[in-house]
Short mmCIF file of C-alpha atoms in Angstrom, two decimals:
data_model
loop_
_atom_site.label_atom_id
_atom_site.label_comp_id
_atom_site.label_asym_id
_atom_site.label_seq_id
_atom_site.Cartn_x
_atom_site.Cartn_y
_atom_site.Cartn_z
CA UNK A 968 0.00 0.00 0.00
CA UNK A 969 1.11 3.54 -0.66
CA UNK A 970 1.39 6.01 2.17
CA UNK A 971 2.45 9.64 2.44
CA UNK A 972 3.47 11.19 5.75
CA UNK A 973 3.85 14.86 6.56
CA UNK A 974 4.95 15.19 10.17
CA UNK A 975 4.78 18.98 10.49
CA UNK A 976 1.22 20.20 11.07
CA UNK A 977 2.45 23.80 11.06
CA UNK A 978 5.60 25.72 10.21
CA UNK A 979 6.61 29.34 10.60
CA UNK A 980 9.24 31.14 8.55
CA UNK A 981 10.45 34.70 8.41
CA UNK A 982 9.89 36.54 5.15
CA UNK A 983 12.86 36.17 2.77
CA UNK A 984 14.17 33.10 4.59
CA UNK A 985 14.19 29.54 3.22
CA UNK A 986 11.99 26.80 4.65
CA UNK A 987 11.89 23.02 4.27
CA UNK A 988 8.64 21.09 4.44
CA UNK A 989 9.07 17.39 5.17
CA UNK A 990 7.49 14.49 3.32
CA UNK A 991 8.18 10.78 3.55
CA UNK A 992 6.53 8.09 1.52
CA UNK A 993 6.18 4.36 1.41
CA UNK A 994 5.67 2.18 -1.63
CA UNK A 995 6.99 -1.09 -2.96
CA UNK A 996 6.56 0.02 -6.56
CA UNK A 997 9.79 1.03 -8.30
CA UNK A 998 7.97 3.54 -10.51
CA UNK A 999 6.16 6.42 -8.89
CA UNK A 1000 5.74 10.16 -9.04
CA UNK A 1001 5.91 12.64 -6.20
CA UNK A 1002 4.09 15.97 -6.23
CA UNK A 1003 3.74 19.06 -4.10
CA UNK A 1004 0.61 21.18 -4.13
CA UNK A 1005 -0.17 24.49 -2.45
CA UNK A 1006 -3.67 25.17 -1.15
CA UNK A 1007 -4.37 28.79 -0.13
CA UNK A 1008 -7.43 29.65 1.94
CA UNK A 1009 -9.47 29.97 -1.27
CA UNK A 1010 -9.31 26.18 -1.55
CA UNK A 1011 -7.77 25.65 -4.97
CA UNK A 1012 -4.95 23.11 -5.18
CA UNK A 1013 -2.05 24.64 -7.08
CA UNK A 1014 0.54 22.31 -8.61
CA UNK A 1015 4.08 23.30 -7.62
CA UNK A 1016 6.59 20.63 -8.54
CA UNK A 1017 6.99 17.03 -9.69
CA UNK A 1018 9.70 14.41 -9.13
CA UNK A 1019 9.76 11.04 -10.88
CA UNK A 1020 11.28 8.06 -9.13
CA UNK A 1021 13.76 7.53 -11.96
CA UNK A 1022 14.78 11.16 -12.24
CA UNK A 1023 18.47 11.53 -11.56
CA UNK A 1024 18.37 15.17 -10.53
CA UNK A 1025 16.29 16.96 -7.95
CA UNK A 1026 13.41 18.90 -9.49
CA UNK A 1027 13.42 22.68 -9.36
CA UNK A 1028 10.75 25.21 -10.33
CA UNK A 1029 11.63 28.80 -9.61
CA UNK A 1030 11.81 29.26 -5.82
CA UNK A 1031 10.70 25.65 -5.25
CA UNK A 1032 13.05 22.71 -5.17
CA UNK A 1033 12.50 19.12 -4.17
CA UNK A 1034 15.13 17.42 -2.03
CA UNK A 1035 14.65 13.84 -3.23
CA UNK A 1036 16.41 11.19 -1.15
CA UNK A 1037 15.27 7.90 -2.64
CA UNK A 1038 17.00 5.60 -0.16
CA UNK A 1039 15.36 7.44 2.74
CA UNK A 1040 12.05 7.67 0.84
CA UNK A 1041 11.83 11.37 1.46
CA UNK A 1042 10.79 14.19 -0.85
CA UNK A 1043 11.10 17.43 1.07
CA UNK A 1044 10.01 20.72 -0.46
CA UNK A 1045 12.37 23.66 -0.11
CA UNK A 1046 10.98 27.15 -0.62
CA UNK A 1047 13.66 29.80 -0.93
CA UNK A 1048 13.21 33.51 -0.24
CA UNK A 1049 9.78 33.08 1.36
CA UNK A 1050 7.09 35.62 0.54
CA UNK A 1051 3.96 36.54 2.46
CA UNK A 1052 1.91 35.01 -0.34
CA UNK A 1053 3.50 31.63 0.37
CA UNK A 1054 1.34 31.30 3.50
CA UNK A 1055 -0.92 28.33 2.75
CA UNK A 1056 -1.39 24.60 3.26
CA UNK A 1057 1.14 22.45 1.43
CA UNK A 1058 0.38 18.88 0.44
CA UNK A 1059 2.78 16.17 -0.63
CA UNK A 1060 1.29 13.49 -2.88
CA UNK A 1061 2.36 10.30 -4.58
CA UNK A 1062 1.03 8.48 -7.59
CA UNK A 1063 1.89 4.96 -8.60
CA UNK A 1064 1.13 4.29 -12.29
CA UNK A 1065 -0.38 0.87 -11.74
CA UNK A 1066 -2.95 2.47 -9.45
CA UNK A 1067 -4.94 5.41 -10.63
CA UNK A 1068 -5.46 7.37 -7.49
CA UNK A 1069 -3.10 9.86 -5.96
CA UNK A 1070 -2.43 9.66 -2.24
CA UNK A 1071 -2.03 12.86 -0.29
CA UNK A 1072 -0.41 13.58 3.03
CA UNK A 1073 -2.24 15.43 5.79
CA UNK A 1074 -0.58 18.68 4.85
CA UNK A 1075 1.59 21.33 6.51
CA UNK A 1076 0.30 24.82 7.20
CA UNK A 1077 3.05 27.33 6.41
CA UNK A 1078 2.87 30.82 7.85
CA UNK A 1079 5.29 33.46 6.58
CA UNK A 1080 5.91 36.22 9.10
CA UNK A 1081 6.79 39.76 7.99
CA UNK B 72 -9.43 31.11 -18.22
CA UNK B 73 -8.22 27.73 -19.51
CA UNK B 74 -7.95 25.98 -16.14
CA UNK B 75 -10.27 23.46 -14.52
CA UNK B 76 -13.59 25.01 -13.49
CA UNK B 77 -16.20 23.77 -11.05
CA UNK B 78 -19.74 24.83 -10.43
CA UNK B 79 -21.15 25.74 -7.99
CA UNK B 80 -18.37 26.96 -5.73
CA UNK B 81 -20.58 26.62 -2.64
CA UNK B 82 -23.68 24.57 -1.94
CA UNK B 83 -25.81 24.45 1.19
CA UNK B 84 -28.50 21.79 1.30
CA UNK B 85 -30.73 20.02 3.75
CA UNK B 86 -30.17 16.43 4.73
CA UNK B 87 -31.95 14.07 2.37
CA UNK B 88 -31.77 16.34 -0.68
CA UNK B 89 -29.91 15.48 -3.87
CA UNK B 90 -27.08 17.67 -5.14
CA UNK B 91 -25.14 17.72 -8.41
CA UNK B 92 -21.76 19.28 -9.07
CA UNK B 93 -20.16 20.00 -12.41
CA UNK B 94 -16.53 19.96 -13.47
CA UNK B 95 -15.11 21.30 -16.73
CA UNK B 96 -11.57 20.00 -17.27
CA UNK B 97 -8.76 21.56 -19.27
CA UNK B 98 -9.87 20.99 -22.85
CA UNK B 99 -7.17 18.64 -24.13
CA UNK B 100 -7.01 16.56 -20.95
CA UNK B 101 -8.32 13.02 -21.27
CA UNK B 102 -8.38 12.07 -17.60
CA UNK B 103 -10.69 13.52 -15.00
CA UNK B 104 -10.63 12.83 -11.26
CA UNK B 105 -12.95 13.55 -8.34
CA UNK B 106 -11.64 13.93 -4.79
CA UNK B 107 -13.22 14.74 -1.45
CA UNK B 108 -11.43 16.81 1.17
CA UNK B 109 -12.59 17.21 4.75
CA UNK B 110 -11.30 19.84 7.13
CA UNK B 111 -7.69 19.33 8.15
CA UNK B 112 -7.10 16.45 5.75
CA UNK B 113 -5.61 15.96 2.33
CA UNK B 114 -7.84 15.11 -0.62
CA UNK B 115 -9.13 11.55 -0.87
CA UNK B 116 -9.66 9.90 -4.23
CA UNK B 117 -13.25 9.12 -5.21
CA UNK B 118 -13.26 8.16 -8.88
CA UNK B 119 -11.67 8.83 -12.23
CA UNK B 120 -12.48 8.82 -15.94
CA UNK B 121 -10.37 8.14 -18.97
CA UNK B 122 -12.29 9.97 -21.68
CA UNK B 123 -15.92 8.94 -21.06
CA UNK B 124 -15.15 5.65 -19.30
CA UNK B 125 -15.26 5.52 -15.52
CA UNK B 126 -12.31 3.26 -14.79
CA UNK B 127 -12.04 3.23 -11.03
CA UNK B 128 -14.12 4.00 -7.97
CA UNK B 129 -12.95 4.22 -4.39
CA UNK B 130 -14.67 2.33 -1.61
CA UNK B 131 -15.40 5.81 -0.24
CA UNK B 132 -17.88 6.21 -3.08
CA UNK B 133 -21.08 4.78 -1.63
CA UNK B 134 -24.03 3.89 -3.86
CA UNK B 135 -25.50 7.32 -3.09
CA UNK B 136 -22.73 8.82 -5.19
CA UNK B 137 -22.69 8.66 -8.97
CA UNK B 138 -20.42 10.32 -11.48
CA UNK B 139 -20.70 10.68 -15.22
CA UNK B 140 -18.67 12.06 -18.08
CA UNK B 141 -21.01 11.50 -20.97
CA UNK B 142 -19.01 12.91 -23.86
CA UNK B 143 -15.56 12.71 -22.41
CA UNK B 144 -15.55 16.43 -21.66
CA UNK B 145 -17.30 17.80 -18.57
CA UNK B 146 -18.25 15.58 -15.64
CA UNK B 147 -20.98 15.61 -13.02
CA UNK B 148 -20.93 14.21 -9.51
CA UNK B 149 -24.33 13.58 -7.93
CA UNK B 150 -24.97 12.80 -4.29
CA UNK B 151 -28.39 11.41 -3.51
CA UNK B 152 -30.08 11.60 -0.10
CA UNK B 153 -27.30 13.74 1.33
CA UNK B 154 -26.11 13.14 4.88
CA UNK B 155 -24.32 15.52 7.24
CA UNK B 156 -21.17 13.42 6.80
CA UNK B 157 -21.11 14.38 3.13
CA UNK B 158 -20.15 17.93 4.10
CA UNK B 159 -16.75 18.48 2.52
CA UNK B 160 -14.90 20.16 -0.32
CA UNK B 161 -15.31 18.24 -3.59
CA UNK B 162 -12.34 18.74 -5.88
CA UNK B 163 -12.06 17.91 -9.54
CA UNK B 164 -8.75 17.48 -11.35
CA UNK B 165 -7.80 16.78 -14.94
CA UNK B 166 -4.63 15.50 -16.53
CA UNK B 167 -2.99 14.56 -19.79
CA UNK B 168 -0.84 11.48 -19.63
CA UNK B 169 2.55 11.94 -21.32
CA UNK B 170 4.66 8.80 -21.17
CA UNK B 171 5.08 7.85 -17.55
CA UNK B 172 4.38 11.36 -16.27
CA UNK B 173 0.97 12.63 -15.35
CA UNK B 174 0.31 15.87 -13.51
CA UNK B 175 -3.17 16.57 -12.20
CA UNK B 176 -4.44 20.13 -12.28
CA UNK B 177 -7.20 20.95 -9.82
CA UNK B 178 -10.23 23.14 -9.98
CA UNK B 179 -11.29 25.55 -7.22
CA UNK B 180 -13.58 22.96 -5.62
CA UNK B 181 -17.21 22.90 -4.55
CA UNK B 182 -17.73 23.33 -0.84
CA UNK B 183 -20.80 21.38 0.32
CA UNK B 184 -22.56 21.93 3.63
CA UNK B 185 -25.35 19.55 4.58
CA UNK B 186 -27.60 20.86 7.35
#
């Protein structure tokens, strides 16, 4: 069975600082994809970044990077130069191709302080 | 706006009533997903379509729930005889499969409150 764990219910970061949001996963499938989504208070899930299990390099998208440690089964999200607009819930998710659902973690609420 | 859209954004209903939600996916996307999200939790998969075919349903999807995607474009999710436990955010997502990669793009959700 696939499982995603986010152990930080809430995180605080000072504006302009970097922050790491933790995510660990569990699967026996060798092929899988890992995703991070941002959900502001409006409710929409915004896709941030994707990492494939066979990707050799860590994914980056602007201020977002994914610290992928396959042996540890972790896929932490790093947000650099935090902005006030980054305050939101952040969800880690995993999809295994042979299944068709995507499993989400419980989320981390990030608050950026001015 | 070429993103995923959902209608209505909010719905308040009385227990026992039927409700129907609509999702319009990104136009070239062939897969469409429905999720349910309760307060403080991540989204939970309900069902998905590949074009017009409903290929998988979660055990969360009781027989009071039905979803359709008649022409492989928009989709509807109907809940019959609503219960207070159905109160949640219902999220729709669409995707286009490219090789082994598939990224799901979500709509703004429909927030349901059953009184």
